[in-house]
Amino acid sequence: GDKVKAMQKLREHYFLKTDHPVKVGDLAEAHVLAVRDDKALVECCGCEYRIDAYSLNDRFVESCADWVKPGNKIRVRFRKVHINEDGTVRIAVTGRMKASAEMLMGMSVGSSYLGTVDGYNSYKKHYNVILLNGVTAVIPENNVMMGRSLKVGDQVNVKVNAVLETHIIGSAIRI
């Protein structure tokens, strides 16, 4: 009960009751709660999130246990912040630090980048891909070439169709 209340107070402080709420692209400190070879569970600003090994660092990470241990503090960047009408907060963070606004704005429509599928949103019917430069790409399901479905961890080539403030929209083909 006490931990649940404390986490709720942190979420309210960072996302709801502040003049400068946390937003996509912000850096923060996260506490590592648990580690497996393929992912680490972290707590950041009152929210828990898992970071897969491939998005833990700008360099290749084969095993999370090689980089972090429970109790460590790490720097993370917010990739997504979603606040529901009832005040619940969902976040996505990455240990990659390269995903700066400058990196995003340096991308051009029509260019191609390599990336790794990070997730699938069944409600919006799109894939999230973390490009090797740290930028997040959103790939609508109907923009996956050759009609193949993708899985988390698949390596893909992404063609940029649009550059937005926080991510790109693109099309992808599995490699």
mmCIF file with all atom_site columns, C-alpha atoms in Angstrom:
data_model
loop_
_atom_site.group_PDB
_atom_site.id
_atom_site.type_symbol
_atom_site.label_atom_id
_atom_site.label_alt_id
_atom_site.label_comp_id
_atom_site.label_asym_id
_atom_site.label_entity_id
_atom_site.label_seq_id
_atom_site.pdbx_PDB_ins_code
_atom_site.Cartn_x
_atom_site.Cartn_y
_atom_site.Cartn_z
_atom_site.occupancy
_atom_site.B_iso_or_equiv
_atom_site.pdbx_formal_charge
_atom_site.auth_seq_id
_atom_site.auth_comp_id
_atom_site.auth_asym_id
_atom_site.auth_atom_id
_atom_site.pdbx_PDB_model_num
ATOM 1   C CA . GLY A 1 1   ? 0.000  0.000   0.000   1.00 0.00 ? 1   GLY A CA 1
ATOM 2   C CA . ASP A 1 2   ? 2.715  2.544   0.906   1.00 0.00 ? 2   ASP A CA 1
ATOM 3   C CA . LYS A 1 3   ? 4.697  1.929   -2.301  1.00 0.00 ? 3   LYS A CA 1
ATOM 4   C CA . VAL A 1 4   ? 1.569  2.296   -4.458  1.00 0.00 ? 4   VAL A CA 1
ATOM 5   C CA . LYS A 1 5   ? 0.717  5.633   -2.784  1.00 0.00 ? 5   LYS A CA 1
ATOM 6   C CA . ALA A 1 6   ? 4.305  6.870   -3.079  1.00 0.00 ? 6   ALA A CA 1
ATOM 7   C CA . MET A 1 7   ? 4.428  5.986   -6.796  1.00 0.00 ? 7   MET A CA 1
ATOM 8   C CA . GLN A 1 8   ? 1.104  7.781   -7.378  1.00 0.00 ? 8   GLN A CA 1
ATOM 9   C CA . LYS A 1 9   ? 2.416  10.926  -5.636  1.00 0.00 ? 9   LYS A CA 1
ATOM 10  C CA . LEU A 1 10  ? 5.526  10.858  -7.826  1.00 0.00 ? 10  LEU A CA 1
ATOM 11  C CA . ARG A 1 11  ? 3.444  10.502  -11.011 1.00 0.00 ? 11  ARG A CA 1
ATOM 12  C CA . GLU A 1 12  ? 1.226  13.404  -9.933  1.00 0.00 ? 12  GLU A CA 1
ATOM 13  C CA . HIS A 1 13  ? 4.267  15.547  -9.174  1.00 0.00 ? 13  HIS A CA 1
ATOM 14  C CA . TYR A 1 14  ? 6.096  14.879  -12.456 1.00 0.00 ? 14  TYR A CA 1
ATOM 15  C CA . PHE A 1 15  ? 3.179  14.648  -14.897 1.00 0.00 ? 15  PHE A CA 1
ATOM 16  C CA . LEU A 1 16  ? 0.057  16.317  -13.488 1.00 0.00 ? 16  LEU A CA 1
ATOM 17  C CA . LYS A 1 17  ? 0.711  18.968  -10.818 1.00 0.00 ? 17  LYS A CA 1
ATOM 18  C CA . THR A 1 18  ? 3.615  20.911  -12.253 1.00 0.00 ? 18  THR A CA 1
ATOM 19  C CA . ASP A 1 19  ? 4.184  23.949  -14.447 1.00 0.00 ? 19  ASP A CA 1
ATOM 20  C CA . HIS A 1 20  ? 6.733  21.976  -16.497 1.00 0.00 ? 20  HIS A CA 1
ATOM 21  C CA . PRO A 1 21  ? 5.550  18.363  -16.797 1.00 0.00 ? 21  PRO A CA 1
ATOM 22  C CA . VAL A 1 22  ? 7.854  15.675  -18.130 1.00 0.00 ? 22  VAL A CA 1
ATOM 23  C CA . LYS A 1 23  ? 7.599  15.405  -21.915 1.00 0.00 ? 23  LYS A CA 1
ATOM 24  C CA . VAL A 1 24  ? 8.972  13.271  -24.744 1.00 0.00 ? 24  VAL A CA 1
ATOM 25  C CA . GLY A 1 25  ? 12.697 13.822  -25.218 1.00 0.00 ? 25  GLY A CA 1
ATOM 26  C CA . ASP A 1 26  ? 13.384 14.819  -21.587 1.00 0.00 ? 26  ASP A CA 1
ATOM 27  C CA . LEU A 1 27  ? 16.194 13.110  -19.699 1.00 0.00 ? 27  LEU A CA 1
ATOM 28  C CA . ALA A 1 28  ? 15.638 11.676  -16.228 1.00 0.00 ? 28  ALA A CA 1
ATOM 29  C CA . GLU A 1 29  ? 17.205 9.384   -13.650 1.00 0.00 ? 29  GLU A CA 1
ATOM 30  C CA . ALA A 1 30  ? 15.769 5.877   -13.373 1.00 0.00 ? 30  ALA A CA 1
ATOM 31  C CA . HIS A 1 31  ? 16.314 3.263   -10.672 1.00 0.00 ? 31  HIS A CA 1
ATOM 32  C CA . VAL A 1 32  ? 16.985 -0.282  -11.863 1.00 0.00 ? 32  VAL A CA 1
ATOM 33  C CA . LEU A 1 33  ? 14.585 -2.641  -10.069 1.00 0.00 ? 33  LEU A CA 1
ATOM 34  C CA . ALA A 1 34  ? 15.338 -5.964  -11.746 1.00 0.00 ? 34  ALA A CA 1
ATOM 35  C CA . VAL A 1 35  ? 17.553 -7.313  -14.527 1.00 0.00 ? 35  VAL A CA 1
ATOM 36  C CA . ARG A 1 36  ? 17.316 -10.241 -16.925 1.00 0.00 ? 36  ARG A CA 1
ATOM 37  C CA . ASP A 1 37  ? 19.598 -10.933 -19.877 1.00 0.00 ? 37  ASP A CA 1
ATOM 38  C CA . ASP A 1 38  ? 17.084 -9.487  -22.347 1.00 0.00 ? 38  ASP A CA 1
ATOM 39  C CA . LYS A 1 39  ? 15.619 -6.570  -20.341 1.00 0.00 ? 39  LYS A CA 1
ATOM 40  C CA . ALA A 1 40  ? 15.831 -4.383  -17.272 1.00 0.00 ? 40  ALA A CA 1
ATOM 41  C CA . LEU A 1 41  ? 12.888 -3.140  -15.199 1.00 0.00 ? 41  LEU A CA 1
ATOM 42  C CA . VAL A 1 42  ? 13.275 0.480   -14.121 1.00 0.00 ? 42  VAL A CA 1
ATOM 43  C CA . GLU A 1 43  ? 11.280 2.995   -12.079 1.00 0.00 ? 43  GLU A CA 1
ATOM 44  C CA . CYS A 1 44  ? 11.265 6.575   -13.297 1.00 0.00 ? 44  CYS A CA 1
ATOM 45  C CA . CYS A 1 45  ? 9.106  9.468   -12.052 1.00 0.00 ? 45  CYS A CA 1
ATOM 46  C CA . GLY A 1 46  ? 6.708  7.054   -10.345 1.00 0.00 ? 46  GLY A CA 1
ATOM 47  C CA . CYS A 1 47  ? 6.280  4.752   -13.355 1.00 0.00 ? 47  CYS A CA 1
ATOM 48  C CA . GLU A 1 48  ? 7.779  1.345   -14.018 1.00 0.00 ? 48  GLU A CA 1
ATOM 49  C CA . TYR A 1 49  ? 8.990  0.400   -17.499 1.00 0.00 ? 49  TYR A CA 1
ATOM 50  C CA . ARG A 1 50  ? 11.054 -2.357  -19.056 1.00 0.00 ? 50  ARG A CA 1
ATOM 51  C CA . ILE A 1 51  ? 14.001 -1.501  -21.254 1.00 0.00 ? 51  ILE A CA 1
ATOM 52  C CA . ASP A 1 52  ? 15.046 -4.168  -23.726 1.00 0.00 ? 52  ASP A CA 1
ATOM 53  C CA . ALA A 1 53  ? 18.767 -4.941  -24.011 1.00 0.00 ? 53  ALA A CA 1
ATOM 54  C CA . TYR A 1 54  ? 19.057 -3.478  -27.527 1.00 0.00 ? 54  TYR A CA 1
ATOM 55  C CA . SER A 1 55  ? 17.683 -0.091  -26.406 1.00 0.00 ? 55  SER A CA 1
ATOM 56  C CA . LEU A 1 56  ? 19.579 0.146   -23.118 1.00 0.00 ? 56  LEU A CA 1
ATOM 57  C CA . ASN A 1 57  ? 22.611 1.895   -24.564 1.00 0.00 ? 57  ASN A CA 1
ATOM 58  C CA . ASP A 1 58  ? 23.827 3.575   -27.751 1.00 0.00 ? 58  ASP A CA 1
ATOM 59  C CA . ARG A 1 59  ? 26.282 0.709   -28.153 1.00 0.00 ? 59  ARG A CA 1
ATOM 60  C CA . PHE A 1 60  ? 25.350 -2.943  -28.714 1.00 0.00 ? 60  PHE A CA 1
ATOM 61  C CA . VAL A 1 61  ? 24.169 -4.628  -25.511 1.00 0.00 ? 61  VAL A CA 1
ATOM 62  C CA . GLU A 1 62  ? 23.900 -8.411  -25.652 1.00 0.00 ? 62  GLU A CA 1
ATOM 63  C CA . SER A 1 63  ? 22.933 -8.846  -22.006 1.00 0.00 ? 63  SER A CA 1
ATOM 64  C CA . CYS A 1 64  ? 21.442 -6.224  -19.691 1.00 0.00 ? 64  CYS A CA 1
ATOM 65  C CA . ALA A 1 65  ? 23.287 -7.843  -16.787 1.00 0.00 ? 65  ALA A CA 1
ATOM 66  C CA . ASP A 1 66  ? 26.572 -6.744  -18.429 1.00 0.00 ? 66  ASP A CA 1
ATOM 67  C CA . TRP A 1 67  ? 25.496 -3.081  -18.133 1.00 0.00 ? 67  TRP A CA 1
ATOM 68  C CA . VAL A 1 68  ? 23.258 -2.668  -15.072 1.00 0.00 ? 68  VAL A CA 1
ATOM 69  C CA . LYS A 1 69  ? 22.486 -4.280  -11.741 1.00 0.00 ? 69  LYS A CA 1
ATOM 70  C CA . PRO A 1 70  ? 19.423 -3.925  -9.471  1.00 0.00 ? 70  PRO A CA 1
ATOM 71  C CA . GLY A 1 71  ? 19.856 -0.769  -7.411  1.00 0.00 ? 71  GLY A CA 1
ATOM 72  C CA . ASN A 1 72  ? 21.824 1.119   -10.080 1.00 0.00 ? 72  ASN A CA 1
ATOM 73  C CA . LYS A 1 73  ? 20.719 4.558   -11.220 1.00 0.00 ? 73  LYS A CA 1
ATOM 74  C CA . ILE A 1 74  ? 20.810 5.204   -14.967 1.00 0.00 ? 74  ILE A CA 1
ATOM 75  C CA . ARG A 1 75  ? 20.006 8.127   -17.263 1.00 0.00 ? 75  ARG A CA 1
ATOM 76  C CA . VAL A 1 76  ? 17.041 7.562   -19.553 1.00 0.00 ? 76  VAL A CA 1
ATOM 77  C CA . ARG A 1 77  ? 15.237 9.559   -22.231 1.00 0.00 ? 77  ARG A CA 1
ATOM 78  C CA . PHE A 1 78  ? 11.429 9.625   -22.429 1.00 0.00 ? 78  PHE A CA 1
ATOM 79  C CA . ARG A 1 79  ? 10.200 8.208   -25.742 1.00 0.00 ? 79  ARG A CA 1
ATOM 80  C CA . LYS A 1 80  ? 6.484  8.331   -24.926 1.00 0.00 ? 80  LYS A CA 1
ATOM 81  C CA . VAL A 1 81  ? 4.315  9.947   -22.279 1.00 0.00 ? 81  VAL A CA 1
ATOM 82  C CA . HIS A 1 82  ? 0.595  9.163   -22.269 1.00 0.00 ? 82  HIS A CA 1
ATOM 83  C CA . ILE A 1 83  ? -1.776 10.519  -19.630 1.00 0.00 ? 83  ILE A CA 1
ATOM 84  C CA . ASN A 1 84  ? -5.262 8.978   -19.599 1.00 0.00 ? 84  ASN A CA 1
ATOM 85  C CA . GLU A 1 85  ? -8.386 10.946  -18.687 1.00 0.00 ? 85  GLU A CA 1
ATOM 86  C CA . ASP A 1 86  ? -8.451 9.220   -15.289 1.00 0.00 ? 86  ASP A CA 1
ATOM 87  C CA . GLY A 1 87  ? -4.950 10.527  -14.533 1.00 0.00 ? 87  GLY A CA 1
ATOM 88  C CA . THR A 1 88  ? -3.095 7.238   -15.039 1.00 0.00 ? 88  THR A CA 1
ATOM 89  C CA . VAL A 1 89  ? 0.250  7.663   -16.732 1.00 0.00 ? 89  VAL A CA 1
ATOM 90  C CA . ARG A 1 90  ? 2.041  5.352   -19.151 1.00 0.00 ? 90  ARG A CA 1
ATOM 91  C CA . ILE A 1 91  ? 5.587  6.002   -20.283 1.00 0.00 ? 91  ILE A CA 1
ATOM 92  C CA . ALA A 1 92  ? 8.253  4.534   -22.510 1.00 0.00 ? 92  ALA A CA 1
ATOM 93  C CA . VAL A 1 93  ? 11.908 5.284   -21.835 1.00 0.00 ? 93  VAL A CA 1
ATOM 94  C CA . THR A 1 94  ? 15.152 4.332   -23.490 1.00 0.00 ? 94  THR A CA 1
ATOM 95  C CA . GLY A 1 95  ? 18.711 4.239   -22.275 1.00 0.00 ? 95  GLY A CA 1
ATOM 96  C CA . ARG A 1 96  ? 19.810 5.570   -25.654 1.00 0.00 ? 96  ARG A CA 1
ATOM 97  C CA . MET A 1 97  ? 20.891 9.166   -25.427 1.00 0.00 ? 97  MET A CA 1
ATOM 98  C CA . LYS A 1 98  ? 21.417 9.928   -29.126 1.00 0.00 ? 98  LYS A CA 1
ATOM 99  C CA . ALA A 1 99  ? 17.738 10.640  -29.851 1.00 0.00 ? 99  ALA A CA 1
ATOM 100 C CA . SER A 1 100 ? 18.058 14.399  -29.638 1.00 0.00 ? 100 SER A CA 1
ATOM 101 C CA . ALA A 1 101 ? 15.885 16.916  -31.451 1.00 0.00 ? 101 ALA A CA 1
ATOM 102 C CA . GLU A 1 102 ? 18.886 17.764  -33.636 1.00 0.00 ? 102 GLU A CA 1
ATOM 103 C CA . MET A 1 103 ? 19.241 14.115  -34.660 1.00 0.00 ? 103 MET A CA 1
ATOM 104 C CA . LEU A 1 104 ? 15.528 13.916  -35.484 1.00 0.00 ? 104 LEU A CA 1
ATOM 105 C CA . MET A 1 105 ? 15.479 17.154  -37.472 1.00 0.00 ? 105 MET A CA 1
ATOM 106 C CA . GLY A 1 106 ? 18.565 16.014  -39.394 1.00 0.00 ? 106 GLY A CA 1
ATOM 107 C CA . MET A 1 107 ? 16.557 13.198  -40.959 1.00 0.00 ? 107 MET A CA 1
ATOM 108 C CA . SER A 1 108 ? 15.128 13.727  -44.436 1.00 0.00 ? 108 SER A CA 1
ATOM 109 C CA . VAL A 1 109 ? 12.062 12.330  -46.149 1.00 0.00 ? 109 VAL A CA 1
ATOM 110 C CA . GLY A 1 110 ? 13.025 9.505   -48.493 1.00 0.00 ? 110 GLY A CA 1
ATOM 111 C CA . SER A 1 111 ? 16.164 8.504   -46.592 1.00 0.00 ? 111 SER A CA 1
ATOM 112 C CA . SER A 1 112 ? 16.535 5.011   -45.109 1.00 0.00 ? 112 SER A CA 1
ATOM 113 C CA . TYR A 1 113 ? 17.791 3.868   -41.709 1.00 0.00 ? 113 TYR A CA 1
ATOM 114 C CA . LEU A 1 114 ? 18.318 0.549   -39.952 1.00 0.00 ? 114 LEU A CA 1
ATOM 115 C CA . GLY A 1 115 ? 16.387 -0.179  -36.770 1.00 0.00 ? 115 GLY A CA 1
ATOM 116 C CA . THR A 1 116 ? 14.920 -2.742  -34.402 1.00 0.00 ? 116 THR A CA 1
ATOM 117 C CA . VAL A 1 117 ? 11.211 -3.337  -33.786 1.00 0.00 ? 117 VAL A CA 1
ATOM 118 C CA . ASP A 1 118 ? 10.480 -2.220  -30.220 1.00 0.00 ? 118 ASP A CA 1
ATOM 119 C CA . GLY A 1 119 ? 6.769  -2.977  -29.996 1.00 0.00 ? 119 GLY A CA 1
ATOM 120 C CA . TYR A 1 120 ? 3.370  -3.193  -31.641 1.00 0.00 ? 120 TYR A CA 1
ATOM 121 C CA . ASN A 1 121 ? 0.335  -1.076  -30.768 1.00 0.00 ? 121 ASN A CA 1
ATOM 122 C CA . SER A 1 122 ? -2.698 -3.260  -31.577 1.00 0.00 ? 122 SER A CA 1
ATOM 123 C CA . TYR A 1 123 ? -5.114 -0.385  -30.884 1.00 0.00 ? 123 TYR A CA 1
ATOM 124 C CA . LYS A 1 124 ? -3.460 2.015   -33.345 1.00 0.00 ? 124 LYS A CA 1
ATOM 125 C CA . LYS A 1 125 ? -2.192 -0.807  -35.591 1.00 0.00 ? 125 LYS A CA 1
ATOM 126 C CA . HIS A 1 126 ? 1.394  0.376   -35.855 1.00 0.00 ? 126 HIS A CA 1
ATOM 127 C CA . TYR A 1 127 ? 4.890  -0.792  -35.000 1.00 0.00 ? 127 TYR A CA 1
ATOM 128 C CA . ASN A 1 128 ? 7.423  1.196   -32.970 1.00 0.00 ? 128 ASN A CA 1
ATOM 129 C CA . VAL A 1 129 ? 10.973 0.921   -34.252 1.00 0.00 ? 129 VAL A CA 1
ATOM 130 C CA . ILE A 1 130 ? 14.120 2.281   -32.601 1.00 0.00 ? 130 ILE A CA 1
ATOM 131 C CA . LEU A 1 131 ? 16.503 3.355   -35.336 1.00 0.00 ? 131 LEU A CA 1
ATOM 132 C CA . LEU A 1 132 ? 20.243 2.892   -34.891 1.00 0.00 ? 132 LEU A CA 1
ATOM 133 C CA . ASN A 1 133 ? 20.616 6.665   -34.478 1.00 0.00 ? 133 ASN A CA 1
ATOM 134 C CA . GLY A 1 134 ? 18.249 6.482   -31.476 1.00 0.00 ? 134 GLY A CA 1
ATOM 135 C CA . VAL A 1 135 ? 15.226 8.070   -33.176 1.00 0.00 ? 135 VAL A CA 1
ATOM 136 C CA . THR A 1 136 ? 11.802 6.423   -32.793 1.00 0.00 ? 136 THR A CA 1
ATOM 137 C CA . ALA A 1 137 ? 9.974  5.478   -35.987 1.00 0.00 ? 137 ALA A CA 1
ATOM 138 C CA . VAL A 1 138 ? 6.266  4.687   -36.156 1.00 0.00 ? 138 VAL A CA 1
ATOM 139 C CA . ILE A 1 139 ? 5.393  2.243   -38.923 1.00 0.00 ? 139 ILE A CA 1
ATOM 140 C CA . PRO A 1 140 ? 1.677  1.846   -39.727 1.00 0.00 ? 140 PRO A CA 1
ATOM 141 C CA . GLU A 1 141 ? 0.802  -1.821  -40.215 1.00 0.00 ? 141 GLU A CA 1
ATOM 142 C CA . ASN A 1 142 ? -0.109 -1.198  -43.862 1.00 0.00 ? 142 ASN A CA 1
ATOM 143 C CA . ASN A 1 143 ? 3.356  0.341   -44.458 1.00 0.00 ? 143 ASN A CA 1
ATOM 144 C CA . VAL A 1 144 ? 5.199  -2.931  -43.830 1.00 0.00 ? 144 VAL A CA 1
ATOM 145 C CA . MET A 1 145 ? 6.560  -4.038  -47.194 1.00 0.00 ? 145 MET A CA 1
ATOM 146 C CA . MET A 1 146 ? 5.611  -7.412  -48.643 1.00 0.00 ? 146 MET A CA 1
ATOM 147 C CA . GLY A 1 147 ? 2.735  -7.717  -46.150 1.00 0.00 ? 147 GLY A CA 1
ATOM 148 C CA . ARG A 1 148 ? 4.870  -9.471  -43.556 1.00 0.00 ? 148 ARG A CA 1
ATOM 149 C CA . SER A 1 149 ? 4.063  -8.970  -39.893 1.00 0.00 ? 149 SER A CA 1
ATOM 150 C CA . LEU A 1 150 ? 6.957  -7.921  -37.696 1.00 0.00 ? 150 LEU A CA 1
ATOM 151 C CA . LYS A 1 151 ? 7.989  -9.137  -34.250 1.00 0.00 ? 151 LYS A CA 1
ATOM 152 C CA . VAL A 1 152 ? 9.746  -7.370  -31.387 1.00 0.00 ? 152 VAL A CA 1
ATOM 153 C CA . GLY A 1 153 ? 13.471 -7.629  -31.999 1.00 0.00 ? 153 GLY A CA 1
ATOM 154 C CA . ASP A 1 154 ? 13.219 -7.900  -35.818 1.00 0.00 ? 154 ASP A CA 1
ATOM 155 C CA . GLN A 1 155 ? 15.821 -5.884  -37.697 1.00 0.00 ? 155 GLN A CA 1
ATOM 156 C CA . VAL A 1 156 ? 14.231 -3.630  -40.329 1.00 0.00 ? 156 VAL A CA 1
ATOM 157 C CA . ASN A 1 157 ? 15.149 -1.053  -42.933 1.00 0.00 ? 157 ASN A CA 1
ATOM 158 C CA . VAL A 1 158 ? 12.951 2.047   -42.481 1.00 0.00 ? 158 VAL A CA 1
ATOM 159 C CA . LYS A 1 159 ? 12.232 4.615   -45.191 1.00 0.00 ? 159 LYS A CA 1
ATOM 160 C CA . VAL A 1 160 ? 11.279 8.047   -43.791 1.00 0.00 ? 160 VAL A CA 1
ATOM 161 C CA . ASN A 1 161 ? 7.869  9.259   -45.009 1.00 0.00 ? 161 ASN A CA 1
ATOM 162 C CA . ALA A 1 162 ? 7.436  12.187  -42.574 1.00 0.00 ? 162 ALA A CA 1
ATOM 163 C CA . VAL A 1 163 ? 9.456  13.846  -39.809 1.00 0.00 ? 163 VAL A CA 1
ATOM 164 C CA . LEU A 1 164 ? 7.427  14.996  -36.784 1.00 0.00 ? 164 LEU A CA 1
ATOM 165 C CA . GLU A 1 165 ? 8.522  16.772  -33.565 1.00 0.00 ? 165 GLU A CA 1
ATOM 166 C CA . THR A 1 166 ? 9.069  13.590  -31.547 1.00 0.00 ? 166 THR A CA 1
ATOM 167 C CA . HIS A 1 167 ? 9.428  10.763  -34.083 1.00 0.00 ? 167 HIS A CA 1
ATOM 168 C CA . ILE A 1 168 ? 9.266  9.836   -37.738 1.00 0.00 ? 168 ILE A CA 1
ATOM 169 C CA . ILE A 1 169 ? 6.558  8.069   -39.721 1.00 0.00 ? 169 ILE A CA 1
ATOM 170 C CA . GLY A 1 170 ? 7.856  5.533   -42.184 1.00 0.00 ? 170 GLY A CA 1
ATOM 171 C CA . SER A 1 171 ? 7.580  2.303   -44.065 1.00 0.00 ? 171 SER A CA 1
ATOM 172 C CA . ALA A 1 172 ? 9.655  -0.774  -43.260 1.00 0.00 ? 172 ALA A CA 1
ATOM 173 C CA . ILE A 1 173 ? 10.919 -4.045  -44.623 1.00 0.00 ? 173 ILE A CA 1
ATOM 174 C CA . ARG A 1 174 ? 12.413 -6.841  -42.523 1.00 0.00 ? 174 ARG A CA 1
ATOM 175 C CA . ILE A 1 175 ? 16.066 -7.590  -43.296 1.00 0.00 ? 175 ILE A CA 1
#
